[in-house]
mmCIF file of C-alpha atoms in Angstrom:
data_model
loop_
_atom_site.group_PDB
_atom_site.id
_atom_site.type_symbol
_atom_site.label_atom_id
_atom_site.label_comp_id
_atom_site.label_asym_id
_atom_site.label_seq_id
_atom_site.Cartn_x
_atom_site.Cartn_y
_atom_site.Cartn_z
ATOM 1 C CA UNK A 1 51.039 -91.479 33.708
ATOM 2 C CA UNK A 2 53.053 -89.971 36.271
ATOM 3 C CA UNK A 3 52.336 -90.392 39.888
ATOM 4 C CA UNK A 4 52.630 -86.904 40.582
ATOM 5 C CA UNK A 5 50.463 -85.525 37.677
ATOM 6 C CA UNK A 6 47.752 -88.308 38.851
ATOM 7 C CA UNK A 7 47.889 -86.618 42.488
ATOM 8 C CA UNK A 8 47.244 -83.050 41.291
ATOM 9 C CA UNK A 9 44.628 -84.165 38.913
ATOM 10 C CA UNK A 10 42.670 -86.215 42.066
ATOM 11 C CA UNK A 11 43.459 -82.581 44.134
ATOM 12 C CA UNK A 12 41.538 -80.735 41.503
ATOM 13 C CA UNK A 13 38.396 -83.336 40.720
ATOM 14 C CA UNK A 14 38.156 -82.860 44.696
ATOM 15 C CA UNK A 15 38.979 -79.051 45.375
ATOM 16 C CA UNK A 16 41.506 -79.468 47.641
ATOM 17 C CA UNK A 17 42.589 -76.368 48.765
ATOM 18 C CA UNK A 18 46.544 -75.316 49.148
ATOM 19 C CA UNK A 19 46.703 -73.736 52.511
ATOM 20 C CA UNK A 20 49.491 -71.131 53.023
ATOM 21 C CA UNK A 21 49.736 -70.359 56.611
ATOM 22 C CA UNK A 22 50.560 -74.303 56.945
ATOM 23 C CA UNK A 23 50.861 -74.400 60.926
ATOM 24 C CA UNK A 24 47.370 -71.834 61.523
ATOM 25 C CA UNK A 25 45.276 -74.410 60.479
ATOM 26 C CA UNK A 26 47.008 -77.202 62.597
ATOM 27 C CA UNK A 27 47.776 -75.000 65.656
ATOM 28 C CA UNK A 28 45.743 -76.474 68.739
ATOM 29 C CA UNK A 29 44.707 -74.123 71.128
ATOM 30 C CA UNK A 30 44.028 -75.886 74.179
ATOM 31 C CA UNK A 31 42.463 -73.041 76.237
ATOM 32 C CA UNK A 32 40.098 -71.734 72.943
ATOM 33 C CA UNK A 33 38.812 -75.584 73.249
ATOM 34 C CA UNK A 34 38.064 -75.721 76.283
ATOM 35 C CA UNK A 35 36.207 -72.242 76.401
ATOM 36 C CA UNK A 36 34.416 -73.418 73.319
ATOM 37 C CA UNK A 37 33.103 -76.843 74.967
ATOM 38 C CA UNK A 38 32.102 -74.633 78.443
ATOM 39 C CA UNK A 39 30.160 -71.988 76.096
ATOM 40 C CA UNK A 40 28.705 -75.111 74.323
ATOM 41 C CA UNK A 41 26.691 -72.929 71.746
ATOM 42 C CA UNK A 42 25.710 -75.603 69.119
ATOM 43 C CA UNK A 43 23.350 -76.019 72.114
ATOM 44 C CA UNK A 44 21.092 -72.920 71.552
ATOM 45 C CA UNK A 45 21.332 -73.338 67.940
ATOM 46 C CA UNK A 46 20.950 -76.475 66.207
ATOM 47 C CA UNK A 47 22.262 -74.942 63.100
ATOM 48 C CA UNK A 48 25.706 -73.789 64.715
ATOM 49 C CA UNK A 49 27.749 -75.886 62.714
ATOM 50 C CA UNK A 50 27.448 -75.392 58.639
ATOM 51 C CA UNK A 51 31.010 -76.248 57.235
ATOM 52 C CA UNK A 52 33.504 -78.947 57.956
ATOM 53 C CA UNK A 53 36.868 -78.807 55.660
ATOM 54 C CA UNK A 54 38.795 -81.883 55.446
ATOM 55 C CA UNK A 55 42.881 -82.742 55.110
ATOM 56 C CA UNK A 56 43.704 -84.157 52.268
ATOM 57 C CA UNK A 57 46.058 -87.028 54.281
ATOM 58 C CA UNK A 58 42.488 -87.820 56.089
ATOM 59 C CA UNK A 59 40.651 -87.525 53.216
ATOM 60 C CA UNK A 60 42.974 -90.363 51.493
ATOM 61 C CA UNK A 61 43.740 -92.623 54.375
ATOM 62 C CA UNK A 62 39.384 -92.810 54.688
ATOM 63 C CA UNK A 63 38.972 -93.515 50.962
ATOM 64 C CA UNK A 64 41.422 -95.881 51.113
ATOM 65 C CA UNK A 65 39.975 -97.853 54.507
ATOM 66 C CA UNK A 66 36.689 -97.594 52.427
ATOM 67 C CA UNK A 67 37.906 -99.172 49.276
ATOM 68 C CA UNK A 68 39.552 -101.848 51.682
ATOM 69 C CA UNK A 69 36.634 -102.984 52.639
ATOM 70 C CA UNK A 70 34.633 -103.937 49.108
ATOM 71 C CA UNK A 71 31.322 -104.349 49.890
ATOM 72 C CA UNK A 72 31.499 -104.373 53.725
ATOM 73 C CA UNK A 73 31.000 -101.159 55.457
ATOM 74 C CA UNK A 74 34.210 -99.928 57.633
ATOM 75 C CA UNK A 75 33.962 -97.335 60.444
ATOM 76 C CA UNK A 76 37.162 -95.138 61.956
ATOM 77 C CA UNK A 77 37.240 -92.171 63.758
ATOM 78 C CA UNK A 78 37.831 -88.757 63.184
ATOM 79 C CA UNK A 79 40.598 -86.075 64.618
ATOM 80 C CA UNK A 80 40.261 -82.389 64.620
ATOM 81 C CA UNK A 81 39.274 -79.537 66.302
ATOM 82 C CA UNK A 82 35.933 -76.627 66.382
ATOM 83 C CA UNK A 83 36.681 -72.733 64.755
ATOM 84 C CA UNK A 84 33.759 -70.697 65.116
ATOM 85 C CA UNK A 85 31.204 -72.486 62.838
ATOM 86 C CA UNK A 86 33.757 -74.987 61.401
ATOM 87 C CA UNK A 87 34.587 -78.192 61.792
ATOM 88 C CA UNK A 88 38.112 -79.459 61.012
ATOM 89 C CA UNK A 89 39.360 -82.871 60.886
ATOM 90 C CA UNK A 90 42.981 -83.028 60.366
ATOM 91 C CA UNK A 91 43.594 -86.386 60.749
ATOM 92 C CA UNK A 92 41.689 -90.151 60.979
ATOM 93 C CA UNK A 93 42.060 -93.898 61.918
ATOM 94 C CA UNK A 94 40.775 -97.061 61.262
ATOM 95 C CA UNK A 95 38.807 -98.757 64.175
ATOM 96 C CA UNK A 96 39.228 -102.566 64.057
ATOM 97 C CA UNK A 97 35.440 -103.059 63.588
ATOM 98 C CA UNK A 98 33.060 -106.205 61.613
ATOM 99 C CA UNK A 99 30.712 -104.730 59.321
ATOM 100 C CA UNK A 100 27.913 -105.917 57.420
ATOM 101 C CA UNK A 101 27.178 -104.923 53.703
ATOM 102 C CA UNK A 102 24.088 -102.629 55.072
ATOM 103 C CA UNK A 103 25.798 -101.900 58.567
ATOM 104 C CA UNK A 104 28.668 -101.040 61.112
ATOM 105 C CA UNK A 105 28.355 -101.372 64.726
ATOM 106 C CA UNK A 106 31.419 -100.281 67.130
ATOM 107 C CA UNK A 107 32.527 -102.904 69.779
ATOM 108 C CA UNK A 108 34.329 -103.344 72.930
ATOM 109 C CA UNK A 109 37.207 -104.052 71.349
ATOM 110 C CA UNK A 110 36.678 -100.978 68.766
ATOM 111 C CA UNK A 111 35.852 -98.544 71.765
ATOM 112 C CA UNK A 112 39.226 -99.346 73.977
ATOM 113 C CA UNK A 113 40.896 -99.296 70.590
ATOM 114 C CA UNK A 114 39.911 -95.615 70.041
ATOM 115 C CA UNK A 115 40.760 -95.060 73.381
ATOM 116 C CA UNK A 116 44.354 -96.031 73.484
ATOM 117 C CA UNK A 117 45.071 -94.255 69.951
ATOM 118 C CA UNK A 118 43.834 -90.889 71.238
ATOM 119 C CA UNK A 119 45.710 -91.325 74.342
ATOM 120 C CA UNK A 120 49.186 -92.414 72.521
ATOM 121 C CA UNK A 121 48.294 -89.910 69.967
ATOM 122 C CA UNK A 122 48.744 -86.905 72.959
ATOM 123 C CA UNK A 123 51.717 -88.548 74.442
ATOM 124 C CA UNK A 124 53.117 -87.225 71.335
ATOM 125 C CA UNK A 125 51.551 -84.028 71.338
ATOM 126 C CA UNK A 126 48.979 -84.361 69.246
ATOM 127 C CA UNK A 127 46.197 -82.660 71.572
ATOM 128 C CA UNK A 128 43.343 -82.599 68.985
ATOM 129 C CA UNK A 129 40.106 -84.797 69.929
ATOM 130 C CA UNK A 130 37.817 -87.342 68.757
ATOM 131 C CA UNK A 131 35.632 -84.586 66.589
ATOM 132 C CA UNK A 132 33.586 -87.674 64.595
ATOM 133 C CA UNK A 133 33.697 -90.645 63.467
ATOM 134 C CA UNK A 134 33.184 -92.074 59.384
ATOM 135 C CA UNK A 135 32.093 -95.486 58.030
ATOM 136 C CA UNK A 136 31.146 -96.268 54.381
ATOM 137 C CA UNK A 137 28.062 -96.895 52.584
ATOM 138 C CA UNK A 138 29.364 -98.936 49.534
ATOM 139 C CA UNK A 139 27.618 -98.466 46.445
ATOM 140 C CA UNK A 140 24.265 -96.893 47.799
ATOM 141 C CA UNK A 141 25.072 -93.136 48.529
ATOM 142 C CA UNK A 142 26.543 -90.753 51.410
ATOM 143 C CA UNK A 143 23.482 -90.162 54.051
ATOM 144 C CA UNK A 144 22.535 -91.707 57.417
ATOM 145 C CA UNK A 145 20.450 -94.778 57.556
ATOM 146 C CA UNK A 146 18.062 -95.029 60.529
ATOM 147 C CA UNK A 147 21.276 -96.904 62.574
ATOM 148 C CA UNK A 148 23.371 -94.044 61.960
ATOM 149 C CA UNK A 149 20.997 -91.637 63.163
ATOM 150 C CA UNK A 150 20.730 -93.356 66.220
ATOM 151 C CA UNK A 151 24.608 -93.869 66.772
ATOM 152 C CA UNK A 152 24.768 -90.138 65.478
ATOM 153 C CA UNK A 153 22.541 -88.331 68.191
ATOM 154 C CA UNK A 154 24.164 -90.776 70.866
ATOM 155 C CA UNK A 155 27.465 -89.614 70.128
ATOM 156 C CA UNK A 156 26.498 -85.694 69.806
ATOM 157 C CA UNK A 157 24.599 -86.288 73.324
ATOM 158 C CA UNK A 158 27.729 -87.707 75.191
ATOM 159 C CA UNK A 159 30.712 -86.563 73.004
ATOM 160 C CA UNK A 160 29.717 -82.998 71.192
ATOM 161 C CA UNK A 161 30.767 -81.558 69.061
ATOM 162 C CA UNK A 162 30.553 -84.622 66.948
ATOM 163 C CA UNK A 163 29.937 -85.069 63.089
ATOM 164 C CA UNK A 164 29.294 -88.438 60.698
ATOM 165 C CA UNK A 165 30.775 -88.795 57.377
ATOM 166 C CA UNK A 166 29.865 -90.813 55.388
ATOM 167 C CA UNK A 167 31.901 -92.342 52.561
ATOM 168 C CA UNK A 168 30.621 -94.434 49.029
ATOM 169 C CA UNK A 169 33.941 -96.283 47.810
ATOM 170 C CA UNK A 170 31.862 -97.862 45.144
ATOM 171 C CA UNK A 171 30.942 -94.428 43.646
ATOM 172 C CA UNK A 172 34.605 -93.184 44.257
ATOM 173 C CA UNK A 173 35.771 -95.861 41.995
ATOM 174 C CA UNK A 174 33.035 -94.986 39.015
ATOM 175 C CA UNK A 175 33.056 -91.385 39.322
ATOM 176 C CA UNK A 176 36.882 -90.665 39.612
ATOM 177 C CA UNK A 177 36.018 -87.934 42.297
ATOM 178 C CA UNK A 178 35.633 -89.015 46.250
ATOM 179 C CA UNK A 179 31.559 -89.147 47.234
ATOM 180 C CA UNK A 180 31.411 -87.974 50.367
ATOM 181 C CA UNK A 181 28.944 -86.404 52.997
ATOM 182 C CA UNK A 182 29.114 -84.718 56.578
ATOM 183 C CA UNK A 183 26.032 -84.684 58.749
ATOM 184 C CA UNK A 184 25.201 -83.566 62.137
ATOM 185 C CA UNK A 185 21.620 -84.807 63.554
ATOM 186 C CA UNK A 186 18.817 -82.287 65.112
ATOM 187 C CA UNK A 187 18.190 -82.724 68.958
ATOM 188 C CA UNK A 188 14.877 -85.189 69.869
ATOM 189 C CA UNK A 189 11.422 -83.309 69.379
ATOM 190 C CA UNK A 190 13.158 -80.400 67.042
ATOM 191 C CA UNK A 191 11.441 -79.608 63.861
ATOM 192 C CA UNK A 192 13.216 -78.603 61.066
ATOM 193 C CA UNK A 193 12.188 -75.138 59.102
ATOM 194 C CA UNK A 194 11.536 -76.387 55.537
ATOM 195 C CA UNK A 195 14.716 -75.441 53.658
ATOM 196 C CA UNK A 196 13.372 -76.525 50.012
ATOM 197 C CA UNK A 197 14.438 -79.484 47.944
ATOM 198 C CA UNK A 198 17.886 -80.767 48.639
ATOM 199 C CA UNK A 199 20.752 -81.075 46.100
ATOM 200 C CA UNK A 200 19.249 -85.184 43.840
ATOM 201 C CA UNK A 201 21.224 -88.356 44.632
ATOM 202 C CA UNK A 202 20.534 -91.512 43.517
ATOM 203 C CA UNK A 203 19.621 -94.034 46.089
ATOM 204 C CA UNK A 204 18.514 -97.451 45.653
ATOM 205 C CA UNK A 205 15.136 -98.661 45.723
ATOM 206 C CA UNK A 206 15.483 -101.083 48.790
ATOM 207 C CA UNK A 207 17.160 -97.473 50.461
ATOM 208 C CA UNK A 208 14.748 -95.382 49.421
ATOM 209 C CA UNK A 209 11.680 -95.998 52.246
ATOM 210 C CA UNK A 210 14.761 -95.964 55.645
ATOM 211 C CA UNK A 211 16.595 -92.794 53.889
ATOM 212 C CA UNK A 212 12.698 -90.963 53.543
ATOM 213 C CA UNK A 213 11.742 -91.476 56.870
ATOM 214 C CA UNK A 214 14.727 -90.260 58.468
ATOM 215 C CA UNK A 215 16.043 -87.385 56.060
ATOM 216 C CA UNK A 216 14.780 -84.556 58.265
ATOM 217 C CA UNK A 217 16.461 -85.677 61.700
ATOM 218 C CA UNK A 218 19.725 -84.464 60.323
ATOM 219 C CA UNK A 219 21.281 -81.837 58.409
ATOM 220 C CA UNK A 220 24.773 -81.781 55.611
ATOM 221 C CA UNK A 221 27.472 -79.491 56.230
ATOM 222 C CA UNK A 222 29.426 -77.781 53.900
ATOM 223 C CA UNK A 223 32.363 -79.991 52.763
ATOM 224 C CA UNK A 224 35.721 -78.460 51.589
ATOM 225 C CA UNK A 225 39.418 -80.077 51.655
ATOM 226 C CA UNK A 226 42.697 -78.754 52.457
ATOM 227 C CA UNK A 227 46.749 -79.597 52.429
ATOM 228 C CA UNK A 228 49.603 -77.422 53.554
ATOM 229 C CA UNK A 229 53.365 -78.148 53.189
ATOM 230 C CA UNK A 230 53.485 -79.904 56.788
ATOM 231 C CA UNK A 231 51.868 -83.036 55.296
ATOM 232 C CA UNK A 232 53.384 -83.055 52.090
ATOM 233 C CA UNK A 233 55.889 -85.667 52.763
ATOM 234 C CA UNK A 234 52.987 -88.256 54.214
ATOM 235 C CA UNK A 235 50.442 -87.593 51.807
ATOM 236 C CA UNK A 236 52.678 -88.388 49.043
ATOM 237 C CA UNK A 237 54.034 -91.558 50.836
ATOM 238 C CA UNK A 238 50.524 -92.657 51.038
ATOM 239 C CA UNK A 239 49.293 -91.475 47.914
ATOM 240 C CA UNK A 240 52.333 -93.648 46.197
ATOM 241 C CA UNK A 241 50.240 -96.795 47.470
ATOM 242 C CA UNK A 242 46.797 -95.643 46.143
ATOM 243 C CA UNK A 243 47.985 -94.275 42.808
ATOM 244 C CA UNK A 244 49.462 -98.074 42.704
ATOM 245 C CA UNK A 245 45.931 -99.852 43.475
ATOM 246 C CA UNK A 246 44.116 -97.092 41.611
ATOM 247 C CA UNK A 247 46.091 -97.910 38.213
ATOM 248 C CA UNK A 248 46.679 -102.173 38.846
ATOM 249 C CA UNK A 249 42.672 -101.978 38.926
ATOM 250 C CA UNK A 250 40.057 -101.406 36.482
ATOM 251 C CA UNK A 251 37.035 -99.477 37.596
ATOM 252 C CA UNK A 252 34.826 -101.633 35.059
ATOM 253 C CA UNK A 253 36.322 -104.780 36.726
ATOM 254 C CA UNK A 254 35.749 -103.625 40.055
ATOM 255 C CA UNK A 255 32.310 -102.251 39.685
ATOM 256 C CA UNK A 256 30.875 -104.474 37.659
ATOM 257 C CA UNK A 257 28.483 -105.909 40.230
ATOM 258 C CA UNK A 258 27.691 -102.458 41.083
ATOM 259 C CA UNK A 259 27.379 -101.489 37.891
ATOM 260 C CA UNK A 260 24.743 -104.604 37.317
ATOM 261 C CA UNK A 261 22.951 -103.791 40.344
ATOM 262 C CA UNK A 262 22.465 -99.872 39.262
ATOM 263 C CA UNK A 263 21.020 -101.486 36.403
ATOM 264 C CA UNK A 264 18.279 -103.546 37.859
ATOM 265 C CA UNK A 265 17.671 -100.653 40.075
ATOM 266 C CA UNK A 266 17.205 -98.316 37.083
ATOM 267 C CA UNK A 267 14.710 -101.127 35.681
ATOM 268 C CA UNK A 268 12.578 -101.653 39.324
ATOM 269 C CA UNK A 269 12.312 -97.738 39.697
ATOM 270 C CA UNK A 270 10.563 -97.713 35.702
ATOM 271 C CA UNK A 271 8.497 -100.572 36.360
ATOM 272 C CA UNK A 272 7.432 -98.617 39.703
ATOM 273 C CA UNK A 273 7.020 -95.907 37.544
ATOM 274 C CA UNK A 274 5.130 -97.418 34.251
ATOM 275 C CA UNK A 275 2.567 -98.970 37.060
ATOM 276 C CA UNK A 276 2.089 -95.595 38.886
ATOM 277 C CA UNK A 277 1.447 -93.919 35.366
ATOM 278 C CA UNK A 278 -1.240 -96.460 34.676
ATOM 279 C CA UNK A 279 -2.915 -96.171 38.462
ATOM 280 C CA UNK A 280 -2.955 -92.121 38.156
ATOM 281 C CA UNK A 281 -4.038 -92.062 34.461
ATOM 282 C CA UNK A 282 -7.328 -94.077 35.462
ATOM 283 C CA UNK A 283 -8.144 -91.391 38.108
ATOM 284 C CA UNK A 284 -6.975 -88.494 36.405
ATOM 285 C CA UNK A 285 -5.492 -86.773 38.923
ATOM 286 C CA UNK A 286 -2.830 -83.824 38.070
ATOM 287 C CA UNK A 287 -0.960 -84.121 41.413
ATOM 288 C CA UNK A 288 -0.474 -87.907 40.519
ATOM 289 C CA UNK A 289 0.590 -87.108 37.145
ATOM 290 C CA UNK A 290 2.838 -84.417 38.698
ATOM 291 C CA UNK A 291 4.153 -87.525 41.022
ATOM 292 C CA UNK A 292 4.915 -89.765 38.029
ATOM 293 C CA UNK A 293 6.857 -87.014 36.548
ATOM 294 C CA UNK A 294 8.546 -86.538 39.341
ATOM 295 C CA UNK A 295 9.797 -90.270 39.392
ATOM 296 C CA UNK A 296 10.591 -90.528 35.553
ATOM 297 C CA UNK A 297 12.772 -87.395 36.400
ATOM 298 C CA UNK A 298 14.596 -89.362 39.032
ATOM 299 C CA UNK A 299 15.405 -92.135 36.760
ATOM 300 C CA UNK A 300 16.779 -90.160 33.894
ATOM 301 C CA UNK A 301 19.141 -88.620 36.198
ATOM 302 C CA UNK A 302 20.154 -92.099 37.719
ATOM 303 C CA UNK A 303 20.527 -93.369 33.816
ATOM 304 C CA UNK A 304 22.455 -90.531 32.872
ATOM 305 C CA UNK A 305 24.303 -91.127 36.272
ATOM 306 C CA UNK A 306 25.347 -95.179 34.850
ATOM 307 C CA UNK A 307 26.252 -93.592 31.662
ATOM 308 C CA UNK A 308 28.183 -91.392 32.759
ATOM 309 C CA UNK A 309 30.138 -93.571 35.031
ATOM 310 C CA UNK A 310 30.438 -96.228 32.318
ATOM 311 C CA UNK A 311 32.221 -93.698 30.171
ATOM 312 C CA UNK A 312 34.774 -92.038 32.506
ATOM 313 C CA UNK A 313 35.344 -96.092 33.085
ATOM 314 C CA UNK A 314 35.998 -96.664 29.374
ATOM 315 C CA UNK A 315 38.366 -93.741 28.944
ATOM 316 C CA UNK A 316 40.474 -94.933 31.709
ATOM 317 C CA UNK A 317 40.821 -98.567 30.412
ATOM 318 C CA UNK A 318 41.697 -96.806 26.516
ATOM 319 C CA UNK A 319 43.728 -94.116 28.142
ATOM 320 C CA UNK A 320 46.054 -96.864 30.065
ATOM 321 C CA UNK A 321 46.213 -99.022 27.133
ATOM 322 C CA UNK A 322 47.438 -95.784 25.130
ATOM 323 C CA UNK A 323 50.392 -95.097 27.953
ATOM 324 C CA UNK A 324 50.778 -98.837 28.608
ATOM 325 C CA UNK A 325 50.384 -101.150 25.624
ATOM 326 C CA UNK A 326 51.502 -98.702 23.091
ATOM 327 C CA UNK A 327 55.367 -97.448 24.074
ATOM 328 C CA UNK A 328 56.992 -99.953 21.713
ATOM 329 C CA UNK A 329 59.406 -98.095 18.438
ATOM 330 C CA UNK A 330 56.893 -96.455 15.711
ATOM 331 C CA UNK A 331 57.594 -98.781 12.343
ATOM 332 C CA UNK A 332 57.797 -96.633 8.935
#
């Protein structure tokens, strides 16, 4: 398959969007900063920011940090700038930073790392500023833990505007399409108008208590992803070296303790389930019954979820062997 055929198709799965006034988007206006930060109006309303749109170069030099990392979370930081209610990030780094397979904790070292980068980065006159910072959740969803929350309203009480993305490599790899989320947390003592049931993911069962007690301290933002002709030339250096991993490596292969663990999961949440059933059918309640629907719901989508995944995992291995393993003379 050809590398440049592989690119568009990953630009479509993800939406990137071709932007045609190229240097609009990346123009810094240092005085329109500056007047935004004094006005600071993401003060009066928590809801200020809604969308945050993406480059693809920082899109693919985060999925690839994540992937780098297997099973251990990674953590960089983010470059951009604010426009009216958006967020845009047109660049990011890796920060040299020990993670855990549940967590990611910034250092010394990380913090005067991040501070020499920006400050080499405007010697060259690239005036944009730290705008948020990403770290990966591998194999367990995009949302913020009860850490995150905490490093999240830290960092949009000292260094607004800020926003957390968070990144699932693991699902990357099994989906074929980058699973990603941006989040900004509500201000201490502000409650939340109820906005209805958010869009279903899947989360683990040994997730599922820290991601219910802390769901309503922060809010997603609209995510969208853009390229424009002045990275063309990088992005397709750097997609070169993805599209190499990407095809050397078998999503089946790779995932397969992932794919195990999704498994067991799946099998915990109907045993939780099965048990509930038999508790609510003794006292005949409807609003337990409603409950235990409610769960058995939840675990068809995560089955169909594993199915899925399995599948587009399948058709990748058959469609390589087809372009691969198959070029030799036709005999007659």
């Amino acid at each position: 398959m050809d590398s440049k055929i592989a690119r568009k198709t990953w630009e479509m799965s993800n939406s990137i969007e071709n932007i045609g006034n190229a240097d609009e988007i990346y123009r810094y206006d240092e005085k329109q900063q500056k007047d935004i930060l004094a006005a600071k109006p993401w003060e009066k309303d928590p809801h200020y920011f809604s969308a945050i749109k993406i480059s693809a170069l920082a899109l693919l030099k985060m999925v690839m940090h994540a992937r780098s990392g297997g099973n251990l979370e990674v953590m960089g930081l983010l470059l951009g700038k604010v426009d009216g209610n958006n967020m845009i990030v047109t660049d990011s780094f890796a920060l040299p930073v020990e993670g855990t397979e549940t967590r990611v904790n910034a250092q010394a070292q990380a913090y005067e790392y991040m501070a020499a980068y920006i400050e080499a980065a405007k010697q060259v006159k690239r005036l944009e500023n730290a705008i948020g910072w990403y770290h990966s959740h591998p194999g367990y969803g995009c949302w913020l833990s009860g850490i995150d929350v905490g490093t999240q309203m830290l960092n949009q009480q000292f260094q607004e505007p800020f926003v957390a993305i968070v990144i699932d490599p693991i699902r990357t790899i099994s989906a074929g399409k980058v699973n990603l989320g941006a989040f900004r947390t509500y201000p201490k003592g502000y409650k939340p108008p109820d906005e209805g049931p958010s869009e279903y993911q899947s989360i683990p069962l040994n997730k599922i208590e820290d991601f219910g007690v802390h769901c309503k301290q922060y809010y997603p933002l609209e995510v969208s992803y853009f390229k424009s002709s002045l990275d063309r030339k990088l992005l397709e250096m750097l997609w070169n070296k993805y599209w190499v991993n990407t095809l050397s490596s078998s999503s089946l292969l790779t995932n397969a303790d992932y794919t195990t663990a999704q498994i067991f999961d799946l099998t915990d949440k109907l045993e939780q389930s099965e048990a509930y059933l038999g508790r609510s059918t003794m006292m005949l309640g409807m609003d337990s019954h409603e409950k235990n629907e409610d769960k058995l719901t939840k675990a068809t989508r995560d089955s169909c979820k594993n199915t899925i995944e399995a599948i587009h995992g399948l058709m990748s291995q058959v469609i390589k062997d087809k372009l691969f393993n198959q070029t030799g003379p036709k005999t007659t």
